[in-house]
Amino acid sequence: MQSKSWLKAGLFAALATAAFAATPARAQGSLVMYCGVQEEWCRAMSTAFEKETGIKVAMTRKSAGEIYAQLKAESSNPRGDIWWGGTGDPHLQAAEEGLTLEYESPKNKELHGWALDQWKAAKQRSVGIYAGALGFGFNTEQIKAKGIPEPKCWADLLNPKLKDDVQVADPNSSGTAYNLLATVVQLMGEEKGFDYLKQLHKNVSQYTKSGAAPAKAASLGETAVGIVFIHDAVVFAVQGDPIKPVAPCEGTGYEIGSMSIVKGARNLDNAKKFYDWALTPAAQALAAPAKSYQVPSNKAAPVPAQSPKMDQMKLINYDFVKYGSSAERTRLLAKWDKEVKALP
Ligand code: PLP
């Protein structure tokens, strides 16, 4: 994955913003956007698209599992047009269940192979917009106060001294937490992976709804460890908070953050316009100024200097087709509810 300077990224974003600002808004109808990343980035995207096209965007931010559940609940009367962002697994499940629409963007040829792999796995119903690796962030002051070594590995999170001091989201609502569930199953095997999650449960103080929330809690010292996408911990580290992002020593999983058009979208043309625009380098450059440090999917989009270096990590060969399948995701979530969350 390429790496360019932060300065260049900022300049690019500034130019992109200036270009949007210079374009007069025209009344062009509306777009209902379900947004799966952090609120600030969601707002930057919807505002810039509105300015560029005059299309009024009604945006709602939710976690990936929640957006999937909403599409399913609304399938007989779809309200949304575009689902932008969030981990790829629930996008794949929605694709398999026919909740989203096939689309081939003219921008596809500008994308990294991993973004197109998602498009192929989804039978053209979803495409990769960014990538990010899973890990955790720990509060350096809290770890020091506990007198334990800095955690470097998944195994270190089972230290009894971390009892009630680890936060992670609930995989039913959060794409991040489902990514963790699928990662440990792939990394350790299903039996050992579930054993690990049961042990971890003893240290988990609460399962949050949103995947990135534990990073903020760790940055504030409300928890010693937050299991999150590494870029979500970087957000707080770069602003000087006492949090250290970690790529676990045993290896880790990663996400292909994705985008899909809702089947039955009332504003289909506008959804396609958004889709094409969201794949441009200019739109993808809006991430870093909105404090989102994922690796963008357009090869020409600047990679923020803060982006975790995925090519220097031990990444598992994440099986997106299997773990994004309706049967596997449903089965693993039900098993986690029964065997992990139900534990005292
Ligand atoms: N925030 C960021 C910056 C992400 O990259 C992602 C995943 O794509 C999420 C949040 C996922 O949120 P959640 O785990 O709440 O579905």
Short mmCIF file of C-alpha atoms and ligand atoms in Angstrom, two decimals:
data_model
loop_
_atom_site.label_atom_id
_atom_site.label_comp_id
_atom_site.label_asym_id
_atom_site.label_seq_id
_atom_site.Cartn_x
_atom_site.Cartn_y
_atom_site.Cartn_z
CA MET A 1 0.00 0.00 0.00
CA GLN A 2 1.43 3.34 -0.96
CA SER A 3 2.38 6.05 1.49
CA LYS A 4 2.49 9.80 0.87
CA SER A 5 3.13 12.74 3.09
CA TRP A 6 0.54 14.14 5.46
CA LEU A 7 1.17 17.57 3.98
CA LYS A 8 0.27 16.32 0.54
CA ALA A 9 -2.93 14.73 1.90
CA GLY A 10 -3.92 17.98 3.60
CA LEU A 11 -3.24 19.99 0.46
CA PHE A 12 -5.23 17.56 -1.61
CA ALA A 13 -8.18 17.76 0.79
CA ALA A 14 -8.00 21.56 0.81
CA LEU A 15 -8.04 21.66 -2.98
CA ALA A 16 -10.91 19.19 -3.07
CA THR A 17 -12.90 21.26 -0.57
CA ALA A 18 -12.21 24.42 -2.54
CA ALA A 19 -13.41 22.73 -5.72
CA PHE A 20 -16.66 21.68 -4.03
CA ALA A 21 -17.17 25.15 -2.59
CA ALA A 22 -16.71 26.69 -6.04
CA THR A 23 -19.44 24.56 -7.56
CA PRO A 24 -22.88 26.14 -7.29
CA ALA A 25 -25.48 23.94 -5.64
CA ARG A 26 -28.49 23.13 -7.78
CA ALA A 27 -31.72 21.55 -6.67
CA GLN A 28 -31.18 17.92 -7.66
CA GLY A 29 -33.40 15.93 -5.36
CA SER A 30 -32.26 13.97 -2.38
CA LEU A 31 -30.28 11.00 -1.12
CA VAL A 32 -30.81 8.94 2.01
CA MET A 33 -27.42 7.80 3.28
CA TYR A 34 -26.78 5.20 5.97
CA CYS A 35 -23.28 5.89 7.16
CA GLY A 36 -21.11 3.33 8.99
CA VAL A 37 -17.96 5.26 9.93
CA GLN A 38 -17.30 7.92 12.54
CA GLU A 39 -19.83 10.76 12.70
CA GLU A 40 -17.29 13.44 11.74
CA TRP A 41 -16.28 11.68 8.53
CA CYS A 42 -19.95 10.91 7.73
CA ARG A 43 -20.74 14.62 8.02
CA ALA A 44 -17.74 15.67 5.92
CA MET A 45 -18.83 13.31 3.13
CA SER A 46 -22.51 14.29 3.12
CA THR A 47 -21.75 18.02 3.26
CA ALA A 48 -19.16 17.88 0.46
CA PHE A 49 -21.46 15.83 -1.78
CA GLU A 50 -24.34 18.23 -1.17
CA LYS A 51 -22.13 21.19 -2.07
CA GLU A 52 -20.81 19.57 -5.21
CA THR A 53 -24.10 18.31 -6.61
CA GLY A 54 -26.95 20.20 -4.95
CA ILE A 55 -28.39 16.84 -3.92
CA LYS A 56 -29.78 17.07 -0.40
CA VAL A 57 -28.36 14.31 1.79
CA ALA A 58 -30.25 12.89 4.77
CA MET A 59 -27.51 11.05 6.66
CA THR A 60 -27.80 8.71 9.65
CA ARG A 61 -24.76 7.21 11.41
CA LYS A 62 -25.11 3.69 12.71
CA SER A 63 -22.89 0.69 13.36
CA ALA A 64 -22.52 -1.82 10.56
CA GLY A 65 -24.60 -4.62 12.12
CA GLU A 66 -27.37 -2.13 12.83
CA ILE A 67 -27.44 -0.86 9.24
CA TYR A 68 -27.63 -4.42 7.97
CA ALA A 69 -30.55 -5.11 10.36
CA GLN A 70 -32.26 -1.90 9.24
CA LEU A 71 -31.99 -2.81 5.54
CA LYS A 72 -33.46 -6.20 6.32
CA ALA A 73 -36.31 -4.71 8.34
CA GLU A 74 -37.04 -2.19 5.59
CA SER A 75 -36.64 -4.60 2.67
CA SER A 76 -40.33 -4.59 1.70
CA ASN A 77 -40.34 -0.78 1.75
CA PRO A 78 -36.75 0.50 1.44
CA ARG A 79 -36.06 3.93 2.93
CA GLY A 80 -32.31 4.15 2.35
CA ASP A 81 -30.48 4.76 -0.94
CA ILE A 82 -26.80 4.28 -0.18
CA TRP A 83 -24.95 2.44 2.59
CA TRP A 84 -21.54 4.01 2.84
CA GLY A 85 -18.86 2.71 5.20
CA GLY A 86 -18.62 0.08 7.86
CA THR A 87 -16.96 -3.31 7.81
CA GLY A 88 -17.37 -5.48 4.73
CA ASP A 89 -18.85 -8.59 6.38
CA PRO A 90 -22.40 -7.27 6.91
CA HIS A 91 -22.27 -5.65 3.45
CA LEU A 92 -21.56 -9.15 2.06
CA GLN A 93 -24.40 -10.65 4.07
CA ALA A 94 -26.77 -7.96 2.72
CA ALA A 95 -25.53 -8.69 -0.82
CA GLU A 96 -26.15 -12.41 -0.46
CA GLU A 97 -29.64 -11.75 0.88
CA GLY A 98 -30.47 -9.51 -2.09
CA LEU A 99 -30.83 -6.36 0.02
CA THR A 100 -28.40 -4.43 -2.18
CA LEU A 101 -27.98 -3.84 -5.89
CA GLU A 102 -25.35 -4.83 -8.46
CA TYR A 103 -23.41 -1.87 -9.77
CA GLU A 104 -20.19 -1.43 -11.74
CA SER A 105 -18.74 2.02 -11.32
CA PRO A 106 -16.53 3.53 -14.03
CA LYS A 107 -14.18 4.27 -11.11
CA ASN A 108 -13.58 0.56 -10.42
CA LYS A 109 -10.51 0.58 -12.64
CA GLU A 110 -8.83 3.08 -10.29
CA LEU A 111 -9.17 0.85 -7.21
CA HIS A 112 -6.77 -1.42 -5.35
CA GLY A 113 -7.24 -5.16 -5.88
CA TRP A 114 -8.54 -5.67 -2.32
CA ALA A 115 -11.40 -3.23 -3.00
CA LEU A 116 -12.36 -5.12 -6.14
CA ASP A 117 -12.09 -8.45 -4.32
CA GLN A 118 -14.94 -7.22 -2.12
CA TRP A 119 -16.90 -6.26 -5.27
CA LYS A 120 -16.36 -9.72 -6.73
CA ALA A 121 -17.17 -11.49 -3.44
CA ALA A 122 -20.41 -9.47 -3.26
CA LYS A 123 -21.28 -10.36 -6.87
CA GLN A 124 -21.02 -6.64 -7.69
CA ARG A 125 -23.30 -5.53 -4.85
CA SER A 126 -20.62 -3.92 -2.67
CA VAL A 127 -17.19 -2.36 -3.18
CA GLY A 128 -14.22 -1.61 -0.95
CA ILE A 129 -13.73 2.02 0.04
CA TYR A 130 -10.99 1.67 2.67
CA ALA A 131 -8.98 -0.89 4.62
CA GLY A 132 -7.98 -1.02 8.26
CA ALA A 133 -6.42 -3.56 10.62
CA LEU A 134 -7.86 -4.75 13.91
CA GLY A 135 -5.97 -4.41 17.19
CA PHE A 136 -6.31 -2.57 20.45
CA GLY A 137 -5.30 0.58 22.23
CA PHE A 138 -4.17 0.70 25.85
CA ASN A 139 -3.98 3.57 28.28
CA THR A 140 -0.29 3.89 29.15
CA GLU A 141 -0.95 5.45 32.57
CA GLN A 142 -3.43 2.77 33.61
CA ILE A 143 -1.12 -0.06 32.55
CA LYS A 144 1.77 1.52 34.43
CA ALA A 145 -0.39 1.96 37.54
CA LYS A 146 -1.32 -1.72 37.42
CA GLY A 147 2.39 -2.64 37.29
CA ILE A 148 1.93 -5.03 34.36
CA PRO A 149 3.93 -5.20 31.13
CA GLU A 150 2.54 -3.27 28.19
CA PRO A 151 0.16 -5.61 26.31
CA LYS A 152 1.52 -6.57 22.90
CA CYS A 153 -0.49 -9.69 22.06
CA TRP A 154 -4.09 -10.93 22.16
CA ALA A 155 -2.98 -13.31 24.94
CA ASP A 156 -1.89 -10.37 27.11
CA LEU A 157 -5.51 -9.17 27.31
CA LEU A 158 -6.35 -12.23 29.45
CA ASN A 159 -4.15 -11.00 32.31
CA PRO A 160 -6.35 -11.20 35.48
CA LYS A 161 -5.06 -7.75 36.42
CA LEU A 162 -7.14 -6.42 33.53
CA LYS A 163 -10.38 -7.68 35.12
CA ASP A 164 -13.22 -5.27 34.26
CA ASP A 165 -10.73 -3.10 32.44
CA VAL A 166 -11.19 -4.15 28.80
CA GLN A 167 -13.89 -2.74 26.53
CA VAL A 168 -15.01 -4.01 23.16
CA ALA A 169 -18.26 -3.63 21.24
CA ASP A 170 -21.06 -6.15 20.86
CA PRO A 171 -20.59 -8.03 17.54
CA ASN A 172 -24.35 -8.00 16.88
CA SER A 173 -24.36 -4.23 16.46
CA SER A 174 -20.72 -3.51 15.67
CA GLY A 175 -18.78 -4.41 12.56
CA THR A 176 -15.54 -3.97 14.50
CA ALA A 177 -16.53 -6.52 17.13
CA TYR A 178 -17.75 -9.02 14.51
CA ASN A 179 -14.37 -8.57 12.83
CA LEU A 180 -12.77 -9.55 16.18
CA LEU A 181 -15.01 -12.60 16.50
CA ALA A 182 -14.18 -13.77 12.96
CA THR A 183 -10.49 -12.92 13.47
CA VAL A 184 -9.99 -15.03 16.60
CA VAL A 185 -11.87 -17.94 15.03
CA GLN A 186 -9.58 -17.77 11.99
CA LEU A 187 -6.41 -17.15 14.00
CA MET A 188 -6.92 -19.75 16.75
CA GLY A 189 -9.49 -22.17 15.31
CA GLU A 190 -13.14 -22.12 16.40
CA GLU A 191 -12.81 -24.03 19.67
CA LYS A 192 -9.74 -22.18 20.93
CA GLY A 193 -11.11 -18.91 19.57
CA PHE A 194 -14.31 -19.26 21.60
CA ASP A 195 -12.26 -20.29 24.65
CA TYR A 196 -10.30 -17.09 24.20
CA LEU A 197 -13.47 -14.98 23.97
CA LYS A 198 -14.87 -16.65 27.10
CA GLN A 199 -11.65 -15.87 29.00
CA LEU A 200 -11.66 -12.34 27.65
CA HIS A 201 -15.26 -11.94 28.84
CA LYS A 202 -13.96 -12.04 32.44
CA ASN A 203 -11.99 -8.88 31.77
CA VAL A 204 -14.65 -7.08 29.71
CA SER A 205 -16.44 -4.39 31.72
CA GLN A 206 -19.01 -3.66 29.01
CA TYR A 207 -19.85 -4.48 25.40
CA THR A 208 -20.49 -1.13 23.75
CA LYS A 209 -22.84 -0.56 20.82
CA SER A 210 -20.37 1.25 18.58
CA GLY A 211 -17.04 -0.27 17.63
CA ALA A 212 -14.87 2.80 18.07
CA ALA A 213 -16.26 3.79 21.52
CA PRO A 214 -13.69 1.69 23.44
CA ALA A 215 -10.84 3.72 21.86
CA LYS A 216 -12.24 6.93 23.31
CA ALA A 217 -12.77 5.24 26.69
CA ALA A 218 -9.13 4.04 26.71
CA SER A 219 -7.87 7.49 25.71
CA LEU A 220 -9.74 8.97 28.67
CA GLY A 221 -8.56 6.29 31.10
CA GLU A 222 -12.11 4.98 31.59
CA THR A 223 -10.78 1.55 30.61
CA ALA A 224 -7.22 0.23 30.43
CA VAL A 225 -7.73 -1.46 27.06
CA GLY A 226 -10.09 -0.89 24.15
CA ILE A 227 -10.26 -3.47 21.34
CA VAL A 228 -10.79 -1.48 18.16
CA PHE A 229 -9.53 -0.95 14.64
CA ILE A 230 -5.99 0.33 15.12
CA HIS A 231 -6.75 3.55 13.20
CA ASP A 232 -9.47 4.33 15.76
CA ALA A 233 -6.85 4.29 18.55
CA VAL A 234 -4.46 6.35 16.40
CA VAL A 235 -7.05 9.17 16.34
CA PHE A 236 -6.49 9.76 20.06
CA ALA A 237 -2.76 9.00 20.09
CA VAL A 238 -2.04 11.73 17.50
CA GLN A 239 -3.86 14.29 19.61
CA GLY A 240 -1.54 13.49 22.53
CA ASP A 241 -3.80 11.29 24.67
CA PRO A 242 -2.06 8.56 26.71
CA ILE A 243 -3.13 5.70 24.46
CA LYS A 244 -0.85 3.35 22.53
CA PRO A 245 -2.19 1.52 19.46
CA VAL A 246 -1.11 -2.12 19.11
CA ALA A 247 -1.04 -4.60 16.22
CA PRO A 248 -1.21 -7.90 18.18
CA CYS A 249 1.88 -10.12 18.01
CA GLU A 250 0.03 -13.33 17.07
CA GLY A 251 -1.33 -11.67 13.93
CA THR A 252 -4.63 -9.95 13.32
CA GLY A 253 -7.58 -9.52 11.00
CA TYR A 254 -8.60 -6.54 8.97
CA GLU A 255 -11.61 -4.97 7.35
CA ILE A 256 -12.47 -3.87 3.87
CA GLY A 257 -14.76 -0.95 4.66
CA SER A 258 -17.45 -1.04 2.00
CA MET A 259 -20.25 0.72 0.13
CA SER A 260 -23.47 -0.70 -1.30
CA ILE A 261 -26.53 0.65 -3.08
CA VAL A 262 -29.83 -0.29 -1.45
CA LYS A 263 -32.06 -2.48 -3.61
CA GLY A 264 -35.26 -0.57 -4.28
CA ALA A 265 -33.55 2.80 -3.63
CA ARG A 266 -36.03 5.60 -4.31
CA ASN A 267 -33.22 7.88 -5.44
CA LEU A 268 -31.26 5.40 -7.49
CA ASP A 269 -29.60 7.88 -9.86
CA ASN A 270 -28.39 9.94 -6.94
CA ALA A 271 -27.14 6.82 -5.17
CA LYS A 272 -25.06 5.98 -8.27
CA LYS A 273 -23.75 9.56 -8.42
CA PHE A 274 -22.70 9.34 -4.79
CA TYR A 275 -21.12 5.91 -5.36
CA ASP A 276 -18.98 7.13 -8.27
CA TRP A 277 -18.00 10.30 -6.41
CA ALA A 278 -17.13 8.42 -3.20
CA LEU A 279 -14.57 6.38 -5.15
CA THR A 280 -12.68 9.47 -6.39
CA PRO A 281 -9.35 10.49 -4.85
CA ALA A 282 -10.85 13.89 -3.92
CA ALA A 283 -13.73 12.38 -1.94
CA GLN A 284 -11.45 9.82 -0.28
CA ALA A 285 -9.06 12.60 0.75
CA LEU A 286 -11.83 13.94 3.03
CA ALA A 287 -11.10 11.14 5.51
CA ALA A 288 -7.89 12.38 7.13
CA PRO A 289 -9.07 15.94 7.89
CA ALA A 290 -12.10 14.28 9.54
CA LYS A 291 -9.67 12.27 11.72
CA SER A 292 -10.16 8.95 9.96
CA TYR A 293 -6.92 7.21 9.07
CA GLN A 294 -7.94 4.18 7.06
CA VAL A 295 -6.12 3.25 3.86
CA PRO A 296 -8.24 4.54 0.93
CA SER A 297 -9.26 2.25 -1.93
CA ASN A 298 -8.51 4.55 -4.87
CA LYS A 299 -4.85 4.03 -5.80
CA ALA A 300 -4.42 7.76 -6.43
CA ALA A 301 -5.94 8.86 -3.10
CA PRO A 302 -3.38 10.09 -0.58
CA VAL A 303 -2.68 7.73 2.31
CA PRO A 304 -2.58 9.72 5.57
CA ALA A 305 0.83 9.59 7.27
CA GLN A 306 -1.03 8.49 10.42
CA SER A 307 -2.50 5.39 8.74
CA PRO A 308 -1.28 2.23 10.48
CA LYS A 309 1.22 0.47 8.19
CA MET A 310 -0.72 -2.61 7.22
CA ASP A 311 2.10 -3.95 5.07
CA GLN A 312 4.30 -4.14 8.19
CA MET A 313 1.76 -6.16 10.22
CA LYS A 314 1.19 -9.86 10.53
CA LEU A 315 -2.24 -10.05 8.89
CA ILE A 316 -4.29 -13.21 8.65
CA ASN A 317 -5.65 -14.27 5.28
CA TYR A 318 -9.16 -13.14 6.29
CA ASP A 319 -11.78 -15.20 4.47
CA PHE A 320 -14.30 -12.47 3.65
CA VAL A 321 -16.51 -14.76 1.59
CA LYS A 322 -16.96 -17.26 4.42
CA TYR A 323 -17.25 -14.81 7.33
CA GLY A 324 -19.44 -12.42 5.36
CA SER A 325 -21.83 -15.21 4.39
CA SER A 326 -25.30 -15.06 5.84
CA ALA A 327 -25.12 -18.57 7.35
CA GLU A 328 -21.71 -18.11 9.00
CA ARG A 329 -22.30 -14.62 10.37
CA THR A 330 -25.71 -15.63 11.77
CA ARG A 331 -24.28 -18.83 13.28
CA LEU A 332 -21.27 -17.16 14.91
CA LEU A 333 -23.33 -14.33 16.38
CA ALA A 334 -25.86 -16.76 17.86
CA LYS A 335 -23.01 -18.86 19.29
CA TRP A 336 -21.35 -15.79 20.78
CA ASP A 337 -24.65 -14.69 22.38
CA LYS A 338 -25.15 -18.14 23.89
CA GLU A 339 -21.62 -19.09 24.90
CA VAL A 340 -19.94 -15.78 25.68
CA LYS A 341 -22.32 -12.92 26.36
CA ALA A 342 -24.61 -15.06 28.51
CA LEU A 343 -21.75 -15.90 30.89
CA PRO A 344 -21.89 -14.16 34.26
N1 PLP B 1 -15.22 3.74 12.81
C1 PLP B 1 -14.29 3.58 11.88
C2 PLP B 1 -13.30 4.65 11.72
C3 PLP B 1 -14.25 2.42 11.11
O1 PLP B 1 -13.28 2.23 10.24
C4 PLP B 1 -15.22 1.46 11.30
C5 PLP B 1 -15.28 0.29 10.47
O2 PLP B 1 -15.37 0.35 9.28
C6 PLP B 1 -16.14 1.64 12.26
C7 PLP B 1 -16.14 2.80 13.01
C8 PLP B 1 -17.14 0.55 12.48
O3 PLP B 1 -18.06 0.90 13.38
P1 PLP B 1 -18.88 -0.21 14.14
O4 PLP B 1 -17.91 -1.19 14.73
O5 PLP B 1 -19.57 0.60 15.15
O6 PLP B 1 -19.77 -0.88 13.15
#
